[in-house]
Coordinates of C-alpha atoms and ligand atoms in Angstrom, one line a residue:
M1 CA -2.9 26.2 -12.0
S2 CA -3.5 24.3 -15.3
H3 CA -1.7 21.0 -15.5
S4 CA -2.6 20.5 -19.2
P5 CA 0.3 20.0 -21.6
S6 CA -0.5 23.2 -23.4
S7 CA 0.2 25.3 -20.3
S8 CA 3.0 27.8 -20.9
S9 CA 5.1 27.6 -17.7
K10 CA 8.2 25.6 -18.3
V11 CA 8.7 23.6 -15.1
D12 CA 5.5 24.1 -13.1
K13 CA 3.3 22.7 -15.8
Y14 CA 5.0 19.4 -15.2
Q15 CA 4.8 19.5 -11.5
F16 CA 1.9 17.2 -11.0
H17 CA 1.7 15.6 -14.4
D18 CA -2.0 15.3 -15.0
Y19 CA -1.6 14.9 -18.7
Y20 CA -5.2 13.9 -19.4
N21 CA -6.6 16.3 -16.9
V22 CA -8.0 13.6 -14.6
D23 CA -8.4 16.5 -12.1
E24 CA -11.5 17.4 -14.1
L25 CA -13.1 14.1 -13.1
L26 CA -12.5 14.8 -9.4
S27 CA -14.9 16.6 -7.0
E28 CA -14.0 19.6 -4.9
D29 CA -13.7 17.2 -1.9
H30 CA -11.3 15.0 -3.7
L31 CA -9.1 17.9 -4.6
L32 CA -9.2 19.3 -1.1
A33 CA -8.2 15.9 0.4
R34 CA -5.5 15.5 -2.2
D35 CA -4.0 19.0 -1.6
A36 CA -4.0 18.6 2.2
V37 CA -2.2 15.2 2.0
R38 CA 0.2 16.6 -0.7
E39 CA 1.2 19.5 1.6
W40 CA 1.6 17.2 4.6
V41 CA 3.9 14.9 2.6
K42 CA 6.0 17.8 1.4
K43 CA 6.3 19.1 4.9
E44 CA 6.5 16.0 7.1
V45 CA 7.8 13.2 4.8
T46 CA 10.0 14.5 2.0
P47 CA 12.5 16.3 4.2
I48 CA 13.2 13.2 6.4
I49 CA 12.5 10.2 4.4
E50 CA 15.9 9.6 2.8
D51 CA 17.5 9.7 6.2
Y52 CA 15.0 7.3 7.9
S53 CA 15.2 5.0 4.9
E54 CA 19.0 5.0 5.0
R55 CA 19.0 4.2 8.7
A56 CA 16.2 1.6 8.2
E57 CA 14.2 3.3 10.9
C58 CA 10.4 3.8 10.9
P59 CA 9.4 7.4 11.5
K60 CA 7.0 6.4 14.2
H61 CA 6.0 10.0 15.0
L62 CA 4.1 10.0 11.7
F63 CA 1.5 7.5 12.9
K64 CA -0.3 10.4 14.6
G65 CA 0.1 12.7 11.7
L66 CA -1.4 10.2 9.4
A67 CA -4.4 10.0 11.6
E68 CA -4.7 13.8 11.6
I69 CA -4.8 14.0 7.8
G70 CA -7.4 11.2 7.7
A71 CA -5.2 8.6 6.1
Y72 CA -6.7 5.7 8.1
G73 CA -9.7 4.3 6.4
P74 CA -10.7 7.3 4.4
S75 CA -13.7 5.5 3.0
L76 CA -14.9 4.0 6.3
P77 CA -17.7 5.7 8.2
V78 CA -16.8 8.6 10.5
E79 CA -18.6 7.0 13.4
Y80 CA -16.2 4.1 13.2
G81 CA -13.0 6.1 13.0
G82 CA -12.9 6.5 9.2
G83 CA -13.0 9.5 6.9
G84 CA -16.5 9.2 5.5
M85 CA -15.2 9.8 2.0
D86 CA -15.5 7.7 -1.2
E87 CA -13.2 5.2 -2.7
I88 CA -11.6 7.7 -5.1
A89 CA -10.7 9.9 -2.2
Y90 CA -9.1 6.9 -0.5
G91 CA -7.1 6.2 -3.7
I92 CA -5.9 9.8 -4.1
I93 CA -4.7 9.9 -0.5
M94 CA -2.7 6.7 -1.0
S95 CA -1.2 8.1 -4.2
E96 CA 0.0 11.2 -2.4
L97 CA 1.4 9.2 0.5
E98 CA 3.3 7.0 -1.9
R99 CA 4.7 10.0 -3.7
G100 CA 6.5 10.4 -0.4
D101 CA 7.4 6.8 0.2
S102 CA 5.8 3.4 -0.2
G103 CA 6.6 2.6 3.5
I104 CA 4.5 5.6 4.6
R105 CA 1.7 4.5 2.4
S106 CA 2.1 1.0 3.9
M107 CA 1.7 2.4 7.5
A108 CA -1.7 3.9 6.4
S109 CA -2.8 0.9 4.2
V110 CA -2.3 -1.6 7.0
Q111 CA -4.0 0.5 9.7
G112 CA -7.0 1.4 7.5
S113 CA -7.6 -1.4 5.1
L114 CA -6.2 -4.4 6.9
V115 CA -7.0 -3.7 10.6
M116 CA -9.9 -1.2 10.8
Y117 CA -11.7 -2.6 7.7
P118 CA -11.9 -6.2 9.0
I119 CA -13.1 -5.0 12.4
Y120 CA -15.6 -2.7 10.8
R121 CA -16.8 -5.3 8.3
F122 CA -16.6 -8.5 10.3
G123 CA -16.5 -7.4 13.9
S124 CA -19.2 -7.3 16.6
E125 CA -20.5 -3.9 17.7
E126 CA -18.5 -4.2 20.9
Q127 CA -15.3 -4.8 19.0
K128 CA -16.0 -1.8 16.7
Q129 CA -16.6 0.5 19.7
K130 CA -13.6 -0.8 21.5
Y131 CA -11.0 -0.6 18.7
L132 CA -12.0 1.5 15.8
P133 CA -12.0 5.0 17.3
K134 CA -8.5 4.4 18.9
L135 CA -7.2 3.0 15.6
G136 CA -8.7 5.9 13.6
S137 CA -7.1 8.5 15.9
G138 CA -3.7 6.7 15.8
E139 CA -3.8 6.0 19.6
Y140 CA -3.5 2.3 18.7
I141 CA -1.3 0.9 15.9
G142 CA -2.5 -2.3 14.3
C143 CA -1.1 -5.0 12.1
F144 CA -2.5 -7.8 10.0
G145 CA -1.2 -11.4 10.2
L146 CA -1.9 -13.6 7.3
T147 CA 1.4 -14.7 5.8
E148 CA 3.4 -17.5 7.5
P149 CA 6.9 -18.7 7.1
D150 CA 5.7 -21.7 5.0
H151 CA 2.5 -20.1 3.5
G152 CA 2.9 -16.9 1.6
S153 CA 1.1 -17.0 -1.8
N154 CA -1.0 -20.0 -0.5
P155 CA -2.5 -18.7 2.7
S156 CA -5.1 -21.4 2.8
G157 CA -2.4 -23.8 3.9
M158 CA -1.8 -21.8 7.2
T159 CA -1.0 -23.8 10.3
T160 CA -1.6 -21.1 12.9
N161 CA -4.6 -22.4 14.9
F162 CA -6.6 -22.1 18.1
K163 CA -8.3 -24.6 20.4
D164 CA -11.3 -24.2 22.6
D165 CA -10.7 -23.3 26.3
G166 CA -14.0 -22.2 27.9
D167 CA -14.6 -18.6 27.3
H168 CA -11.1 -18.3 25.8
V169 CA -9.2 -19.9 23.0
I170 CA -5.5 -21.0 23.0
L171 CA -3.7 -19.7 20.0
N172 CA -0.5 -21.3 18.6
G173 CA 1.6 -20.6 15.4
A174 CA 3.6 -17.9 13.7
K175 CA 3.2 -15.2 11.1
M176 CA 6.0 -13.7 9.0
W177 CA 6.6 -10.4 7.2
I178 CA 4.1 -8.4 9.2
T179 CA 4.1 -4.7 8.6
N180 CA 4.0 -2.7 11.8
S181 CA 4.0 -5.8 14.0
P182 CA 6.8 -4.8 16.4
V183 CA 5.1 -1.5 17.2
A184 CA 1.5 -2.7 17.1
D185 CA -1.0 -2.6 20.0
V186 CA -3.4 -4.9 18.2
A187 CA -3.0 -7.6 15.6
V188 CA -5.8 -9.0 13.4
V189 CA -4.6 -12.6 13.1
W190 CA -6.0 -15.2 10.7
A191 CA -6.0 -18.7 12.2
K192 CA -7.7 -22.0 11.8
N193 CA -10.5 -22.8 14.4
P194 CA -10.9 -26.4 15.8
E195 CA -13.0 -27.3 12.7
G196 CA -10.1 -26.1 10.4
K197 CA -12.0 -23.0 9.2
I198 CA -10.1 -19.7 8.9
Q199 CA -11.2 -17.0 11.4
G200 CA -10.0 -13.6 12.4
I201 CA -9.0 -13.0 16.0
I202 CA -7.8 -9.8 17.6
V203 CA -4.7 -10.3 19.7
E204 CA -3.5 -7.5 22.0
K205 CA 0.1 -6.6 22.9
G206 CA 1.0 -7.9 26.3
M207 CA -1.0 -11.1 26.1
E208 CA 1.1 -13.8 27.6
G209 CA 2.9 -15.9 25.0
F210 CA 2.6 -13.3 22.3
S211 CA 5.7 -11.7 20.8
A212 CA 6.5 -9.6 17.7
P213 CA 10.2 -9.6 16.9
E214 CA 11.5 -7.2 14.3
I215 CA 12.9 -8.5 11.0
H216 CA 16.2 -6.9 10.2
G217 CA 18.3 -6.6 7.0
K218 CA 15.5 -5.4 4.6
L219 CA 16.9 -3.6 1.6
S220 CA 13.5 -2.5 0.6
L221 CA 10.7 -0.6 2.4
R222 CA 13.3 0.4 4.9
A223 CA 11.3 3.2 6.5
S224 CA 8.5 0.7 7.3
I225 CA 8.9 -1.6 10.3
T226 CA 8.3 -5.3 9.6
G227 CA 8.3 -8.2 12.0
E228 CA 7.0 -11.6 13.0
L229 CA 4.1 -12.6 15.2
V230 CA 4.7 -15.5 17.5
F231 CA 2.0 -17.2 19.5
E232 CA 2.9 -19.7 22.2
D233 CA -0.2 -20.9 23.9
V234 CA -1.7 -17.4 23.9
R235 CA -5.1 -17.3 25.8
V236 CA -7.3 -15.0 23.9
P237 CA -10.9 -14.2 25.0
K238 CA -13.5 -15.7 22.6
A239 CA -15.0 -12.2 22.5
N240 CA -12.0 -11.2 20.3
I241 CA -12.9 -13.5 17.5
L242 CA -14.4 -11.6 14.5
P243 CA -17.9 -13.2 14.5
N244 CA -19.1 -12.3 11.0
V245 CA -16.8 -14.2 8.6
S246 CA -15.2 -17.6 8.2
G247 CA -13.0 -18.9 5.4
L248 CA -10.3 -17.4 3.3
K249 CA -12.7 -14.8 1.8
G250 CA -12.4 -12.9 5.2
P251 CA -8.7 -12.0 4.7
L252 CA -9.0 -11.9 0.9
S253 CA -11.7 -9.2 1.2
C254 CA -9.4 -7.1 3.2
L255 CA -6.7 -7.6 0.7
S256 CA -9.0 -6.4 -2.1
K257 CA -9.4 -3.2 -0.2
A258 CA -5.7 -2.7 0.4
R259 CA -4.7 -3.8 -3.2
Y260 CA -7.1 -1.2 -4.5
G261 CA -5.2 1.4 -2.5
I262 CA -1.9 0.2 -3.8
A263 CA -3.1 0.4 -7.4
W264 CA -3.5 4.2 -6.8
G265 CA -0.5 4.4 -4.5
A266 CA 2.1 3.2 -7.0
I267 CA 1.2 6.1 -9.3
G268 CA 2.5 8.5 -6.7
A269 CA 5.9 6.8 -6.6
A270 CA 6.0 6.8 -10.4
L271 CA 5.2 10.5 -10.5
D272 CA 7.9 11.3 -8.0
C273 CA 10.5 9.5 -10.2
Y274 CA 9.2 11.0 -13.4
D275 CA 9.2 14.5 -12.0
A276 CA 12.8 14.1 -10.9
A277 CA 13.8 12.7 -14.4
L278 CA 12.0 15.4 -16.3
R279 CA 13.7 18.2 -14.3
Y280 CA 17.1 16.6 -14.5
S281 CA 16.7 16.2 -18.3
Q282 CA 16.2 19.9 -18.6
E283 CA 19.1 20.8 -16.4
R284 CA 21.9 18.3 -17.2
I285 CA 24.0 19.4 -20.1
Q286 CA 26.0 16.9 -22.2
F287 CA 27.4 17.6 -25.7
D288 CA 26.4 21.2 -25.2
K289 CA 22.7 20.4 -24.9
P290 CA 20.2 19.5 -22.2
I291 CA 20.0 15.7 -22.2
G292 CA 16.2 16.2 -22.7
Q293 CA 17.0 17.2 -26.2
F294 CA 18.3 13.8 -27.2
Q295 CA 15.7 11.6 -28.8
L296 CA 16.5 8.7 -26.6
T297 CA 15.8 10.7 -23.5
Q298 CA 12.6 12.0 -25.0
K299 CA 11.6 8.4 -25.8
K300 CA 12.1 7.5 -22.2
L301 CA 10.1 10.5 -20.9
A302 CA 7.3 10.2 -23.4
E303 CA 6.9 6.5 -22.6
M304 CA 6.9 7.2 -18.9
I305 CA 4.2 9.8 -19.0
T306 CA 2.2 7.6 -21.4
E307 CA 2.3 4.7 -18.9
I308 CA 1.6 7.0 -15.9
T309 CA -1.4 8.4 -17.8
K310 CA -2.8 4.9 -18.6
A311 CA -2.3 4.0 -14.9
Q312 CA -4.1 7.1 -13.7
L313 CA -7.1 6.3 -16.0
L314 CA -7.2 2.7 -14.9
A315 CA -7.2 3.8 -11.3
W316 CA -9.8 6.4 -11.8
R317 CA -12.1 3.9 -13.6
L318 CA -11.5 1.3 -10.9
G319 CA -12.4 4.0 -8.3
S320 CA -15.7 4.8 -10.2
L321 CA -16.5 1.1 -10.2
A322 CA -15.6 0.7 -6.5
N323 CA -17.8 3.7 -5.6
K324 CA -20.7 1.7 -7.0
G325 CA -19.6 -1.5 -5.2
M326 CA -18.8 -3.0 -8.6
A327 CA -15.0 -3.4 -8.6
S328 CA -14.3 -7.1 -8.8
P329 CA -11.3 -8.7 -7.1
A330 CA -9.9 -9.6 -10.5
Q331 CA -10.2 -6.0 -11.7
I332 CA -8.4 -4.9 -8.6
S333 CA -5.7 -7.5 -9.2
M334 CA -5.2 -6.2 -12.8
A335 CA -4.8 -2.6 -11.6
K336 CA -2.4 -3.5 -8.7
R337 CA -0.2 -5.6 -10.9
N338 CA -0.2 -3.2 -13.8
N339 CA 0.4 0.0 -11.8
V340 CA 3.1 -1.4 -9.5
H341 CA 5.0 -2.8 -12.4
M342 CA 4.6 0.5 -14.3
A343 CA 6.0 2.4 -11.3
L344 CA 9.0 0.0 -10.9
E345 CA 9.9 0.4 -14.6
I346 CA 9.6 4.2 -14.4
A347 CA 11.9 4.2 -11.3
R348 CA 14.5 2.3 -13.3
E349 CA 14.2 4.5 -16.4
A350 CA 14.3 7.7 -14.3
R351 CA 17.4 6.4 -12.6
Q352 CA 19.0 5.9 -16.0
I353 CA 18.2 9.4 -17.0
H354 CA 20.2 10.6 -13.9
G355 CA 23.3 8.7 -14.9
G356 CA 25.6 8.2 -12.0
M357 CA 23.8 10.8 -9.9
G358 CA 20.8 8.5 -10.0
I359 CA 22.4 6.0 -7.7
T360 CA 22.8 8.5 -4.9
N361 CA 20.3 9.4 -2.2
E362 CA 20.2 13.0 -3.5
Y363 CA 17.4 11.7 -5.8
P364 CA 14.5 9.5 -4.8
M365 CA 14.6 6.9 -7.6
M366 CA 16.7 4.2 -5.9
R367 CA 14.6 4.4 -2.7
H368 CA 11.4 4.1 -4.7
M369 CA 12.8 1.3 -6.8
M370 CA 13.9 -0.7 -3.8
N371 CA 10.5 -0.1 -2.1
L372 CA 8.6 -1.1 -5.2
E373 CA 10.3 -4.5 -5.2
T374 CA 8.3 -5.2 -2.0
V375 CA 5.2 -3.6 -3.4
L376 CA 5.4 -5.9 -6.4
T377 CA 5.5 -8.9 -4.0
Y378 CA 3.3 -8.1 -1.0
E379 CA -0.5 -8.1 -1.2
G380 CA -0.1 -10.9 -3.8
T381 CA 2.9 -11.2 -6.1
H382 CA 3.1 -10.0 -9.6
D383 CA 2.6 -13.5 -10.9
V384 CA -0.2 -14.4 -8.5
H385 CA -2.2 -11.4 -9.9
L386 CA -1.4 -12.5 -13.4
L387 CA -2.9 -15.9 -12.6
I388 CA -6.0 -14.3 -11.0
T389 CA -6.5 -12.4 -14.3
G390 CA -5.8 -15.7 -16.2
M391 CA -8.4 -17.5 -14.1
D392 CA -10.9 -14.7 -14.6
V393 CA -10.7 -14.7 -18.4
T394 CA -10.4 -18.5 -19.0
G395 CA -12.5 -19.8 -16.1
L396 CA -9.7 -22.2 -15.4
N397 CA -7.9 -22.2 -12.0
A398 CA -4.1 -22.4 -12.1
F399 CA -3.9 -22.7 -8.3
K400 CA -5.8 -25.9 -7.9
Ligands
TGC501 P1 -9.9 -19.5 -3.5 O1 -10.4 -20.9 -3.3 O2 -9.7 -18.9 -4.9 O3 -10.8 -18.4 -2.6 C1 -11.2 -18.7 -1.3 C2 -12.4 -17.9 -1.1 O4 -12.1 -16.5 -1.1 C3 -12.9 -15.8 -2.1 N1 -12.0 -14.8 -2.7 C4 -12.1 -13.5 -2.4 N2 -13.0 -12.8 -1.7 C5 -12.8 -11.5 -1.6 N3 -11.8 -10.9 -2.2 C6 -10.9 -11.5 -2.9 N4 -9.9 -10.9 -3.5 C7 -11.0 -12.9 -3.1 N5 -10.3 -13.9 -3.8 C8 -11.0 -15.1 -3.5 C9 -13.3 -16.9 -3.1 O5 -14.5 -16.6 -3.8 C10 -13.6 -18.1 -2.1 O6 -14.8 -17.9 -1.4 P2 -15.7 -19.1 -0.9 O7 -17.0 -18.5 -0.5 O8 -15.9 -20.0 -2.2 O9 -14.9 -19.8 0.1 O10 -8.5 -19.4 -2.7 P3 -7.1 -20.2 -3.0 O11 -6.7 -20.9 -1.7 O12 -7.2 -21.0 -4.2 O13 -6.1 -18.9 -3.2 C11 -6.2 -18.1 -4.3 C12 -5.1 -17.0 -4.3 C13 -3.8 -17.6 -4.6 C14 -5.5 -16.1 -5.4 C15 -5.1 -16.2 -3.0 O14 -5.0 -17.0 -1.9 C16 -4.1 -15.1 -3.0 O15 -4.5 -14.0 -3.3 N6 -2.8 -15.3 -2.6 C17 -1.9 -14.2 -2.3 C18 -1.7 -14.0 -0.9 C19 -1.6 -12.5 -0.5 O16 -2.0 -11.6 -1.2 N7 -1.1 -12.2 0.7 C20 -1.0 -10.9 1.2 C21 -0.7 -10.9 2.7 S1 -1.0 -9.4 3.5 C22 0.1 -8.3 2.9 O17 0.9 -8.6 2.0 C23 0.1 -7.0 3.5 S2 1.3 -5.9 3.0 C24 0.7 -4.6 3.7 C25 1.4 -3.3 3.5 O18 2.5 -3.1 4.1 O19 0.9 -2.4 2.7
FAD502 P1 6.1 -17.3 -2.1 O1 4.6 -17.5 -2.0 O2 7.0 -18.3 -1.5 O3 6.5 -17.1 -3.6 C1 7.8 -17.2 -4.1 C2 7.7 -17.1 -5.7 O4 6.9 -18.2 -6.2 C3 7.0 -15.8 -6.1 O5 7.7 -15.3 -7.3 C4 5.6 -16.3 -6.5 O6 5.0 -15.4 -7.5 C5 5.9 -17.7 -7.0 N1 4.7 -18.5 -6.9 C6 4.1 -18.9 -5.7 N2 3.0 -19.7 -6.1 C7 2.9 -19.7 -7.4 C8 2.0 -20.3 -8.4 N3 0.9 -20.9 -8.0 N4 2.3 -20.1 -9.7 C9 3.3 -19.4 -10.1 N5 4.2 -18.8 -9.3 C10 4.0 -19.0 -7.9 N6 2.0 -10.4 4.9 C11 1.0 -10.2 5.8 O7 0.2 -11.1 6.1 N7 0.9 -9.0 6.5 C12 1.7 -8.0 6.3 O8 1.6 -6.9 6.9 C13 2.7 -8.1 5.3 N8 3.7 -7.1 5.1 C14 4.8 -7.4 4.3 C15 5.8 -6.5 4.3 C16 6.9 -6.8 3.5 C17 8.1 -5.8 3.5 C18 7.0 -8.0 2.8 C19 8.2 -8.3 1.9 C20 6.0 -8.9 2.8 C21 4.9 -8.6 3.6 N9 3.8 -9.6 3.7 C22 2.8 -9.4 4.6 C23 4.0 -10.9 3.1 C24 3.7 -10.9 1.6 O9 2.3 -10.8 1.3 C25 4.3 -12.2 1.0 O10 5.7 -12.0 0.9 C26 3.7 -12.5 -0.4 O11 2.3 -12.8 -0.4 C27 4.5 -13.6 -1.1 O12 4.6 -14.7 -0.2 P2 6.1 -15.3 0.0 O13 7.0 -14.2 0.3 O14 6.0 -16.4 0.9 O15 6.5 -15.9 -1.5

């Protein structure tokens, strides 16, 4: 099916909203991966998501399904539990997942980019063999502990730490706002070593003194489970320390990988809102006309598809750079910030086009809008990413 604006079908031509025919830039493998995930989301996510979100319950049964469609580490090597695809395939998969719900994309982002990736990149061969196949197949669920109650945007101030104890270390501290933590089998935790250097350490469920209580009352990302990580004199084998990195660049490298996925993911949420608004504008009659005939509605829709198209091109170019290992952290920050903000604005405009109906859960906009408030904040806030761009272009650091 052609997705170009000159296509003759009235509604179908809008279904996937590829206004600049970005599909032409994709390979057969990208399109196959995209279609498989799109179908899976339509079948497994869309029919249940409003209900799970309303009840603030994580659809845990989807963890296995996400593994089956290759959503965990699509660009990591197959022998280490990944999908063996390129960075663009990874991005497209995140976009299709977030068309369903940002919380579902989060389940996959955390597992692939924040748990498997650090073990793959910084772990020993034994650690890779022990954890990666089980994480890739969804047998294990993982989480990533960086943020603390008193250190969010400024993770270098973290106080979680470990002390030497023979062939073990003793871990103390607490992490806050951790996606998947209450259901996680393993946690990649960033903590200060006795020299005050940040290191990654793999903590397993069931270790004495380790707990992961759920955080309740979230009005955003309700279908994703979030919790704390609490360490009270937890004895962790030294063999669980990631040997190949120290310093903040360890966790920040993982964040680059996940932020890249979010830059693509947010486009999916925007497309879902735009699609709903476009359809509604053709069906809803006021003053004896479809509301899509009013210039102000057209302005909204025209601006929405313009912003989506710009975001798609930004993501595609970022993906091309990432495939060559040339996407800088600052370029990733720009795309994460722009595309998430774009999606949030589109969710708001799409809600307006639906009038009163837009506030109900018959339509997806309010859920996406509430979700995107989290997406705008996690993995570095909107303003933190602005300051990263500011630092990159001026050479002056606003954080120091
Ligand atoms: P700074 O001195 O600038 O940097 C420390 C070291 O790190 C290097 N670096 C990076 N390396 C790789 N990737 C990046 N993106 C990097 N950014 C910096 C840097 O070169 C330096 O290396 P070296 O060798 O000189 O030591 O660090 P800073 O303390 O000044 O902090 C800078 C700042 C504020 C930008 C950074 O800390 C930051 O990004 N803060 C935001 C925190 C954040 O994003 N937290 C996310 C928590 S995880 C999460 O939200 C998961 S949600 C998951 C989901 O559900 O999908
Ligand atoms: P703060 O850092 O306290 O920021 C508050 C405000 O101050 C923001 O507007 C911020 O932009 C502003 N601000 C801070 N510093 C500056 C500055 N220098 N200049 C200008 N403005 C500034 N973390 C994990 O480690 N793992 C996870 O899996 C994870 N999942 C999450 C899931 C959810 C649902 C949520 C909400 C958060 C999650 N986080 C996770 C934490 C997330 O990354 C942090 O919330 C985020 O980094 C911001 O930290 P904070 O909430 O402490 O806000």
